[in-house]
Coordinates of N, CA and C in Angstrom, one line a residue:
X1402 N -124.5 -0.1 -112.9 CA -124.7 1.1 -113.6 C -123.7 1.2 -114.7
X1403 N -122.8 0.4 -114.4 CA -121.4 0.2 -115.7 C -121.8 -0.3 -117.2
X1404 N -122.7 -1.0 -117.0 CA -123.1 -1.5 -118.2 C -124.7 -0.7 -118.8
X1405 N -125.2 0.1 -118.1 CA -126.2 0.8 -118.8 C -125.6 2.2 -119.7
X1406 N -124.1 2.5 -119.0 CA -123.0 3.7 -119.6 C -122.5 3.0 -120.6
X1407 N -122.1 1.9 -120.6 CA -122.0 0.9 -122.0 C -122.3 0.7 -123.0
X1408 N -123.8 0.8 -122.4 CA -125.1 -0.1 -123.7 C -125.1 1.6 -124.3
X1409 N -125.4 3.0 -123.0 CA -125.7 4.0 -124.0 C -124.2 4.5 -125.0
X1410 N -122.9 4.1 -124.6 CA -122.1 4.8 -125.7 C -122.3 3.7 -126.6
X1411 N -122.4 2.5 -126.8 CA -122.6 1.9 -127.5 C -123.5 2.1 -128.7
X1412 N -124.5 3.1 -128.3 CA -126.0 3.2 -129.0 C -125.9 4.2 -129.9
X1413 N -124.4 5.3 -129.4 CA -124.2 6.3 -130.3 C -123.7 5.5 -132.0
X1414 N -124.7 6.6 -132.6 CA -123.9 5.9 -134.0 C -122.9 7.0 -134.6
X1415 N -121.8 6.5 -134.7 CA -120.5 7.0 -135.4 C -120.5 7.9 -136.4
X1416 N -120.4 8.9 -136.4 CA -120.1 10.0 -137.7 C -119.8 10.0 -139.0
X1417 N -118.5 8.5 -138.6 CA -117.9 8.4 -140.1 C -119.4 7.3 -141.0
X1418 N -119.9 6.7 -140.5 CA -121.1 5.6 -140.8 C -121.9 6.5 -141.9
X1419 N -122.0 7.7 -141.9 CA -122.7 8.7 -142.6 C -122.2 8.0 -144.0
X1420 N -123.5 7.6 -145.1 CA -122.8 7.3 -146.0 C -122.3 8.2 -146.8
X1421 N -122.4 9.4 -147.1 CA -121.3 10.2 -148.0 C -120.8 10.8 -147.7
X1422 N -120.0 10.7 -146.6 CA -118.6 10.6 -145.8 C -118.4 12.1 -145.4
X1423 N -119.5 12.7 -145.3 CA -119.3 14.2 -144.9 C -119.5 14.3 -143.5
X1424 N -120.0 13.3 -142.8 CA -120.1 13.1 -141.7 C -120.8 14.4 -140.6
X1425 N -120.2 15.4 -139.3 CA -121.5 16.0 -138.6 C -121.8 17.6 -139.7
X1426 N -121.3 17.4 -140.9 CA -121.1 18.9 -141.7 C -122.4 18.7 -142.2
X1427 N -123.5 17.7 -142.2 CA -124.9 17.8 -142.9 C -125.5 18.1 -141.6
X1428 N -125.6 18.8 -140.6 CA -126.4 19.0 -139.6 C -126.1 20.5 -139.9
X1429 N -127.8 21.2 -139.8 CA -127.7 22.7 -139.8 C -126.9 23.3 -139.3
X1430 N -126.7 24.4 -139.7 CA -125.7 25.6 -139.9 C -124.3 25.1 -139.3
X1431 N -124.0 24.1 -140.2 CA -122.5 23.4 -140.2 C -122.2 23.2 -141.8
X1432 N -121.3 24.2 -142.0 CA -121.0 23.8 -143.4 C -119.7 22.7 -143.9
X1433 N -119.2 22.6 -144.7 CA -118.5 21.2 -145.2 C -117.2 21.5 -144.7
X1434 N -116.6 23.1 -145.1 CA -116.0 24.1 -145.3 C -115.3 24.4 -143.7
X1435 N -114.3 24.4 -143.3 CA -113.4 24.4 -142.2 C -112.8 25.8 -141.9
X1436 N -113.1 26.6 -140.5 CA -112.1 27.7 -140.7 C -110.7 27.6 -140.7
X1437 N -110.2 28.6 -140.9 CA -108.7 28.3 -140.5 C -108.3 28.6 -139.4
X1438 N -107.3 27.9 -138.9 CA -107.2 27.8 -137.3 C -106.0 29.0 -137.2
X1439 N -106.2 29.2 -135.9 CA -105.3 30.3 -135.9 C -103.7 30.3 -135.9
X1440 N -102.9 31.0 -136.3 CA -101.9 30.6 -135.9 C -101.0 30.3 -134.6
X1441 N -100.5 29.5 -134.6 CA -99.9 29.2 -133.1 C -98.5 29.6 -132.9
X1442 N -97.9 29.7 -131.9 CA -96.4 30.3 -131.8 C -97.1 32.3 -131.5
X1443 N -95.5 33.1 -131.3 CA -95.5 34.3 -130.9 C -96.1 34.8 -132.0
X1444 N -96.5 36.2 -132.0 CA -96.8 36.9 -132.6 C -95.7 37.7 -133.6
X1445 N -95.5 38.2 -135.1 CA -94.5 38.6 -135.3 C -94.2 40.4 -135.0
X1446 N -93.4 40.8 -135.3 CA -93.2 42.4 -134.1 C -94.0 43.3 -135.1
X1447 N -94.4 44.5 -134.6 CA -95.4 45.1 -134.9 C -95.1 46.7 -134.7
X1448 N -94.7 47.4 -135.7 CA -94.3 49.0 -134.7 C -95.4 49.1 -133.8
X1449 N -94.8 50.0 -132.8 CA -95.5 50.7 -132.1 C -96.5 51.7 -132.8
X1450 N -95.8 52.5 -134.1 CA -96.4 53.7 -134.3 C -96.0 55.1 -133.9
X1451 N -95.4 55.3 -132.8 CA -95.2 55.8 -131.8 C -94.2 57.4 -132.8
X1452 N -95.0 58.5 -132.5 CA -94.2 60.0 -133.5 C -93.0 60.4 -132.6
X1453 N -91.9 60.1 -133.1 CA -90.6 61.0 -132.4 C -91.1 62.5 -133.1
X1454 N -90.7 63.3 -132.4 CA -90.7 64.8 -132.5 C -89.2 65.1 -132.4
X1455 N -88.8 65.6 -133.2 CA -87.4 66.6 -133.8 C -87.3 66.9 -132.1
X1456 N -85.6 67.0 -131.6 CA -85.5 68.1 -131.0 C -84.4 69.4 -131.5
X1457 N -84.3 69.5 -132.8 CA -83.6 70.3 -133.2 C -81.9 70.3 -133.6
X1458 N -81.8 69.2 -132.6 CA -80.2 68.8 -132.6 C -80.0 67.6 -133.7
X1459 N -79.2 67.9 -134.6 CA -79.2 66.9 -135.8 C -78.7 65.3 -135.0
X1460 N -78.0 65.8 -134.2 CA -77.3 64.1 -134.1 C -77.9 63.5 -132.5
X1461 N -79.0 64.3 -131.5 CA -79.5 63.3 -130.8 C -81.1 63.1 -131.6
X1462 N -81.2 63.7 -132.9 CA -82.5 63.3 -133.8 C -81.8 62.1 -134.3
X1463 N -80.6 62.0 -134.9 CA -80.3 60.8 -135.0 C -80.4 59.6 -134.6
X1464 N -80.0 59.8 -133.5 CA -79.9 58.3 -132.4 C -81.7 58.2 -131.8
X1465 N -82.3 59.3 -132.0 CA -83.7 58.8 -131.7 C -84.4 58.0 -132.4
X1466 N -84.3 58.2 -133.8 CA -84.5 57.9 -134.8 C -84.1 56.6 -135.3
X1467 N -82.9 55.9 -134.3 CA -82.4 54.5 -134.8 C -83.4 53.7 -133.9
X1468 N -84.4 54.4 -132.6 CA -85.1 53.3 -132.1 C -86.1 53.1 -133.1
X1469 N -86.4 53.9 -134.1 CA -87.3 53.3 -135.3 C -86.8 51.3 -135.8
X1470 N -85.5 51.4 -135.5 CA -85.3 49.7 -136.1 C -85.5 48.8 -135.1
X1471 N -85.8 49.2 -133.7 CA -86.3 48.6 -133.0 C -88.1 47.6 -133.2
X1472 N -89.1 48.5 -134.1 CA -89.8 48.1 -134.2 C -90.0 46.9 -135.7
X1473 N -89.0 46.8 -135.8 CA -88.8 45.5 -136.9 C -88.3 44.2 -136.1
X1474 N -88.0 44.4 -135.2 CA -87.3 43.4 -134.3 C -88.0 42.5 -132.9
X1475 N -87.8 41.5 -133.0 CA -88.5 40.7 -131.8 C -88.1 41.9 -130.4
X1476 N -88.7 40.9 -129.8 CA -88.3 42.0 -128.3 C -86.9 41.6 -127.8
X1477 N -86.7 40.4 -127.9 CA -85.4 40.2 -127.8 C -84.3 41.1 -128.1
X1478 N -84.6 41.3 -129.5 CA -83.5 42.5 -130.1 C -83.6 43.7 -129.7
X1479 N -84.7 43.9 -128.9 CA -84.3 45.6 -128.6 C -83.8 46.2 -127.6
X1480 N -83.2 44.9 -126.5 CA -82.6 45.4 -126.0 C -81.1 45.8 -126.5
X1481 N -80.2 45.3 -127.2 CA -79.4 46.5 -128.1 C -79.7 47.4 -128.9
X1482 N -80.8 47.5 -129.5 CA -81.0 48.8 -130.0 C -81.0 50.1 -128.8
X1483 N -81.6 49.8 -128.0 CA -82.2 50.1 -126.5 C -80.7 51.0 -126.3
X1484 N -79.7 50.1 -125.9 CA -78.7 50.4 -125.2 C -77.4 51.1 -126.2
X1485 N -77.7 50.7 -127.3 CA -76.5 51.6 -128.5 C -77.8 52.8 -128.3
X1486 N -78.6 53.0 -128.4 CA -79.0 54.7 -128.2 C -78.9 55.4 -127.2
X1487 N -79.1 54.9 -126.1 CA -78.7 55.2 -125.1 C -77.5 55.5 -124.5
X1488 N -76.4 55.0 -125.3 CA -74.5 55.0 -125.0 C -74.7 56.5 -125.9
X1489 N -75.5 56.3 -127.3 CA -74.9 57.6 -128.1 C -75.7 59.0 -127.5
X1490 N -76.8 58.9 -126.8 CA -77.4 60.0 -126.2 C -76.4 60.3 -125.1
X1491 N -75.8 59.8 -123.9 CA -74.9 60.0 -122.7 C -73.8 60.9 -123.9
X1492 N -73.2 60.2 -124.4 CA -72.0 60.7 -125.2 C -72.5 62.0 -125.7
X1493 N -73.9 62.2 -126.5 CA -73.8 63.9 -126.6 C -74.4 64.5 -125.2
X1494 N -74.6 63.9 -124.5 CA -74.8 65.1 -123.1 C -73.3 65.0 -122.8
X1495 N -73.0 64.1 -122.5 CA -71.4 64.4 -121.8 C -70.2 65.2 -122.6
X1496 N -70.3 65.2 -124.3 CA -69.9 65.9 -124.9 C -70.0 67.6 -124.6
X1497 N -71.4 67.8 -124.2 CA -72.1 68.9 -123.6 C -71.1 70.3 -122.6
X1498 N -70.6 69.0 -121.9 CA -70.2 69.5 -120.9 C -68.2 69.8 -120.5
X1499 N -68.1 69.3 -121.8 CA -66.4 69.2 -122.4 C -66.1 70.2 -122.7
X1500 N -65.3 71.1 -121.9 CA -64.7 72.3 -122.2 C -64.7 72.6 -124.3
X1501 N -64.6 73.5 -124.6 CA -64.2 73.9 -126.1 C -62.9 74.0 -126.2
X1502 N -63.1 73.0 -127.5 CA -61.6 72.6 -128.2 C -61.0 74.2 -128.8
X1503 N -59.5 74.5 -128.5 CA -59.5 75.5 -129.1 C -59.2 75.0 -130.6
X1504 N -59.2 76.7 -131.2 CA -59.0 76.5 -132.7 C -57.8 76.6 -132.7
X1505 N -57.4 76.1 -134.1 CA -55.7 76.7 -134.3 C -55.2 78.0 -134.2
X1506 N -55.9 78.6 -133.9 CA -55.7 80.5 -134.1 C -56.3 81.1 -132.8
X1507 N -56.8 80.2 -131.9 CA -57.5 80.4 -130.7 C -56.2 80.6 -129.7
X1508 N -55.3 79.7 -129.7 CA -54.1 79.6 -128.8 C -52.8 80.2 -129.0
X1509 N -53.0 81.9 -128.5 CA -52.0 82.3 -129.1 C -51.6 82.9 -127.9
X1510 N -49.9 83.5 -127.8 CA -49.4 83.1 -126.5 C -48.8 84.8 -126.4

């Protein structure tokens, strides 16, 4: 049976043999013309989109607002973005909760 699998690849005739070298692109709805292949490797970063809404407080609008440069960055990178927002949001809650500094004219004896 080895040599009838033989004789038939044998019998195939070759693509390149086509004499004007266009080879299987003359067989219907095959044009000459090649797609482009896709690209390979990751994908590059993409925002989300995603609408921050104000919460009224100028400076944790701030730090909300710096995860915007998160979406320019691999995923890799967002975990520091991630975590510097995060240190500066703790820091205004816990500032929150810090007695009031007196004024110069507050401490009078």
């Amino acid at each position: 049976m080895t040599d009838d699998l033989a004789d038939a690849v044998a019998s195939v005739p070759d693509v390149s043999d086509v004499p004007d070298g266009t080879g299987a692109s003359d067989a219907p709805g095959v044009s000459g013309e090649t797609a482009p292949e896709p690209a390979l490797g990751p994908a590059g970063p993409e925002p989300l989109g995603l609408v921050r809404t104000p919460t009224g407080h100028a400076g944790v609008d701030a730090h909300l607002e710096r995860l915007a440069d998160a979406d320019h960055l691999t995923a890799d990178g967002h975990v520091a973005v991630y975590e510097d927002v995060h240190r500066a949001l703790r820091d205004a809650l816990t500032a929150l909760d810090a007695p009031p500094v007196p004024g110069p004219y507050e401490n009078r004896s």
